[in-house]
Tab-separated table of C-alpha atoms in Angstrom:
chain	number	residue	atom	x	y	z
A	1	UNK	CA	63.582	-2.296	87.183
A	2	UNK	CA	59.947	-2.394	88.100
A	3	UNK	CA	60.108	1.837	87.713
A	4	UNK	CA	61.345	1.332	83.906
A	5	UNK	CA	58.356	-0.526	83.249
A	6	UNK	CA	56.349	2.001	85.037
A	7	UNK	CA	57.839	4.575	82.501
A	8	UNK	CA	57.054	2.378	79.718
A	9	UNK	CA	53.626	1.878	80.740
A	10	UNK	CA	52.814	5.892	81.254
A	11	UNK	CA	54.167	6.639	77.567
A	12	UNK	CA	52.491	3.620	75.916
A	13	UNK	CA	49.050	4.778	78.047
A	14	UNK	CA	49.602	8.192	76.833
A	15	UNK	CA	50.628	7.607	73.225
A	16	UNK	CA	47.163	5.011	73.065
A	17	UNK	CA	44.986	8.175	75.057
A	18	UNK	CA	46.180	10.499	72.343
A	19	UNK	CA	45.488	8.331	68.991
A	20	UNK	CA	42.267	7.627	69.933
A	21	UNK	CA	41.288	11.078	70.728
A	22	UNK	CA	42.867	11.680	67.430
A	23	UNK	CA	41.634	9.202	65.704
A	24	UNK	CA	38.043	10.314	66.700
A	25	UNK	CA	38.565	14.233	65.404
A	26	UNK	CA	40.431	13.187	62.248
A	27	UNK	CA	36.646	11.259	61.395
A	28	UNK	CA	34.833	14.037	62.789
A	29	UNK	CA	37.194	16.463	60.490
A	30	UNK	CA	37.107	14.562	57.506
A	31	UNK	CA	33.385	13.737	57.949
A	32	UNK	CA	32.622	17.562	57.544
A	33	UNK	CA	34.826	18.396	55.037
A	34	UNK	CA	32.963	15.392	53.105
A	35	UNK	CA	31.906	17.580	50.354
A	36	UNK	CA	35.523	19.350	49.681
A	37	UNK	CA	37.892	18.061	47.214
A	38	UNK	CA	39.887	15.015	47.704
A	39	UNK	CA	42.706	16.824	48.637
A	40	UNK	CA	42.014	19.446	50.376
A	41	UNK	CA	39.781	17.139	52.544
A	42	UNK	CA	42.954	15.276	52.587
A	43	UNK	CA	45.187	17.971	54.079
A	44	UNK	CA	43.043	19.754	56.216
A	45	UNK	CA	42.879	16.088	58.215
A	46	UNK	CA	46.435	15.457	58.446
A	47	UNK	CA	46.729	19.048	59.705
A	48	UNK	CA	43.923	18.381	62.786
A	49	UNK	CA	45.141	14.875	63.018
A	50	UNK	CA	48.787	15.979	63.585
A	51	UNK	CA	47.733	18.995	65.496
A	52	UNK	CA	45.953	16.734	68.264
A	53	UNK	CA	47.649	14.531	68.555
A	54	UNK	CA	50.912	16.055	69.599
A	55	UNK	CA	48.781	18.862	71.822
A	56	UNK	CA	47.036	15.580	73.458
A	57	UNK	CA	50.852	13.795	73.926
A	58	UNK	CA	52.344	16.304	75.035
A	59	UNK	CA	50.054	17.833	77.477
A	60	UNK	CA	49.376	14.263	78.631
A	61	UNK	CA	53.615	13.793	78.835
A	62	UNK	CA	53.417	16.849	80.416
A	63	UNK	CA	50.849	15.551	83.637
A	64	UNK	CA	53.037	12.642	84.105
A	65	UNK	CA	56.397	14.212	84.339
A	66	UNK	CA	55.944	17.224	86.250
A	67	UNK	CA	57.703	16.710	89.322
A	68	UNK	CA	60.738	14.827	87.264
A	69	UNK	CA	62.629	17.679	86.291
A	70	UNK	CA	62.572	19.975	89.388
A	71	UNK	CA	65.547	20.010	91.404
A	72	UNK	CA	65.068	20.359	95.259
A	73	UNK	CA	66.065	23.897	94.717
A	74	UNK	CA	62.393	24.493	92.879
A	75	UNK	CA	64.328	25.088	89.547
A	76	UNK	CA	64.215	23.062	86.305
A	77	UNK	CA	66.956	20.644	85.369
A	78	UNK	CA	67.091	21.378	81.852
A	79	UNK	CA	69.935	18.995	81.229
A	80	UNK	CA	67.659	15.970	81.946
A	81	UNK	CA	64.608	17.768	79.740
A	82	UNK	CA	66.760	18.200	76.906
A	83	UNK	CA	68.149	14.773	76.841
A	84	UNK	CA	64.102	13.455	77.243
A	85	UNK	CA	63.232	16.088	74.718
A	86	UNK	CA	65.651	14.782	71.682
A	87	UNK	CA	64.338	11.707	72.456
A	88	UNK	CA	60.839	11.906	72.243
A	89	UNK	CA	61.278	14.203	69.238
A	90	UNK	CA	63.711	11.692	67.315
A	91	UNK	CA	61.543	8.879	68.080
A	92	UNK	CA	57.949	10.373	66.910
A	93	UNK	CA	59.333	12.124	64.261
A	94	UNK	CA	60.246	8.942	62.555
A	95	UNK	CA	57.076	7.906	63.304
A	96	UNK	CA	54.946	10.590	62.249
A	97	UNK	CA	57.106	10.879	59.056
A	98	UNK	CA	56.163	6.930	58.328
A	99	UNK	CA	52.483	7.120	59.060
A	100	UNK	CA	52.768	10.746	56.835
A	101	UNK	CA	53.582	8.988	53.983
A	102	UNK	CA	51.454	5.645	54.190
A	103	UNK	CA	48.519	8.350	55.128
Protein backbone atom coordinates (compact mmCIF):
# COMPACT_ATOMS: atom_id res chain seq x y z
CA UNK A 1 0.00 0.00 0.00
CA UNK A 2 2.65 2.36 1.20
CA UNK A 3 3.97 2.36 -2.85
CA UNK A 4 0.30 3.67 -3.92
CA UNK A 5 0.75 6.50 -1.77
CA UNK A 6 4.18 6.97 -3.05
CA UNK A 7 2.52 7.24 -6.58
CA UNK A 8 0.06 9.59 -5.32
CA UNK A 9 2.52 11.73 -3.76
CA UNK A 10 4.94 11.98 -7.09
CA UNK A 11 1.80 13.09 -9.30
CA UNK A 12 0.33 15.49 -6.71
CA UNK A 13 4.26 16.94 -6.30
CA UNK A 14 4.43 17.14 -9.96
CA UNK A 15 0.99 18.50 -10.85
CA UNK A 16 1.77 21.43 -7.75
CA UNK A 17 5.70 21.90 -9.51
CA UNK A 18 3.98 22.52 -12.81
CA UNK A 19 1.06 25.13 -11.78
CA UNK A 20 3.26 27.16 -10.11
CA UNK A 21 5.76 27.39 -12.79
CA UNK A 22 2.72 28.08 -14.79
CA UNK A 23 1.16 30.16 -12.81
CA UNK A 24 4.33 32.41 -12.71
CA UNK A 25 4.65 32.68 -16.85
CA UNK A 26 0.90 33.10 -17.35
CA UNK A 27 1.62 36.69 -15.03
CA UNK A 28 4.75 37.24 -16.71
CA UNK A 29 2.73 36.67 -20.22
CA UNK A 30 -0.16 38.57 -19.45
CA UNK A 31 1.91 41.30 -17.72
CA UNK A 32 3.56 42.07 -21.19
CA UNK A 33 0.84 41.78 -23.28
CA UNK A 34 -0.73 44.50 -20.75
CA UNK A 35 -1.27 46.95 -23.44
CA UNK A 36 -3.07 44.41 -26.08
CA UNK A 37 -6.70 44.02 -26.25
CA UNK A 38 -8.67 42.21 -23.73
CA UNK A 39 -8.84 39.35 -25.71
CA UNK A 40 -6.14 38.80 -27.38
CA UNK A 41 -4.24 39.34 -24.05
CA UNK A 42 -6.72 36.82 -23.03
CA UNK A 43 -5.80 34.08 -25.50
CA UNK A 44 -2.34 34.47 -25.95
CA UNK A 45 -2.25 33.49 -21.89
CA UNK A 46 -4.31 30.52 -22.02
CA UNK A 47 -2.13 29.45 -24.96
CA UNK A 48 1.41 29.86 -22.71
CA UNK A 49 -0.49 28.83 -19.68
CA UNK A 50 -1.67 25.55 -21.31
CA UNK A 51 1.51 25.17 -23.21
CA UNK A 52 3.62 24.99 -19.83
CA UNK A 53 2.01 23.51 -18.09
CA UNK A 54 1.56 20.24 -19.86
CA UNK A 55 5.48 20.55 -21.22
CA UNK A 56 6.34 21.04 -17.28
CA UNK A 57 3.84 17.75 -16.34
CA UNK A 58 4.82 15.83 -18.60
CA UNK A 59 8.48 16.17 -18.68
CA UNK A 60 8.28 16.10 -14.88
CA UNK A 61 5.88 12.60 -15.32
CA UNK A 62 8.36 11.74 -17.55
CA UNK A 63 11.62 11.89 -14.72
CA UNK A 64 9.58 9.93 -12.39
CA UNK A 65 8.51 7.06 -14.49
CA UNK A 66 11.35 6.21 -16.52
CA UNK A 67 12.40 2.97 -15.42
CA UNK A 68 8.46 1.82 -15.05
CA UNK A 69 7.84 0.82 -18.40
CA UNK A 70 11.04 -1.04 -19.47
CA UNK A 71 10.86 -4.63 -19.49
CA UNK A 72 14.08 -6.56 -18.42
CA UNK A 73 14.54 -7.12 -22.07
CA UNK A 74 15.48 -3.09 -22.41
CA UNK A 75 12.21 -2.66 -24.49
CA UNK A 76 9.11 -0.58 -23.68
CA UNK A 77 5.93 -2.16 -22.39
CA UNK A 78 3.59 -0.17 -24.26
CA UNK A 79 0.60 -2.02 -22.91
CA UNK A 80 1.19 -0.56 -19.39
CA UNK A 81 2.00 3.16 -21.10
CA UNK A 82 -1.10 3.13 -22.91
CA UNK A 83 -3.28 2.14 -20.10
CA UNK A 84 -1.26 5.17 -17.86
CA UNK A 85 -1.57 7.31 -20.92
CA UNK A 86 -5.65 7.23 -21.26
CA UNK A 87 -5.58 7.89 -17.90
CA UNK A 88 -3.70 10.81 -17.37
CA UNK A 89 -5.22 12.20 -20.58
CA UNK A 90 -8.98 11.47 -19.45
CA UNK A 91 -8.33 12.81 -16.14
CA UNK A 92 -6.59 16.35 -17.10
CA UNK A 93 -8.59 16.79 -19.89
CA UNK A 94 -11.61 17.16 -17.74
CA UNK A 95 -9.71 19.27 -15.84
CA UNK A 96 -8.22 21.55 -18.18
CA UNK A 97 -11.64 21.72 -19.98
CA UNK A 98 -13.22 23.01 -16.39
CA UNK A 99 -10.56 25.51 -15.51
CA UNK A 100 -10.89 26.53 -19.64
CA UNK A 101 -14.13 27.63 -19.15
CA UNK A 102 -14.12 29.29 -15.55
CA UNK A 103 -10.72 31.01 -17.07
Amino acid sequence: MKDIYKQYLKLNRNIFIAFAVDFIVSAIVAQMLIEQEHYINATVTLLADHGTFLSILGFLLYLDNRNKYRLNSGKTNWPLLKTDLVKIIASLGIAEIIYTIVR
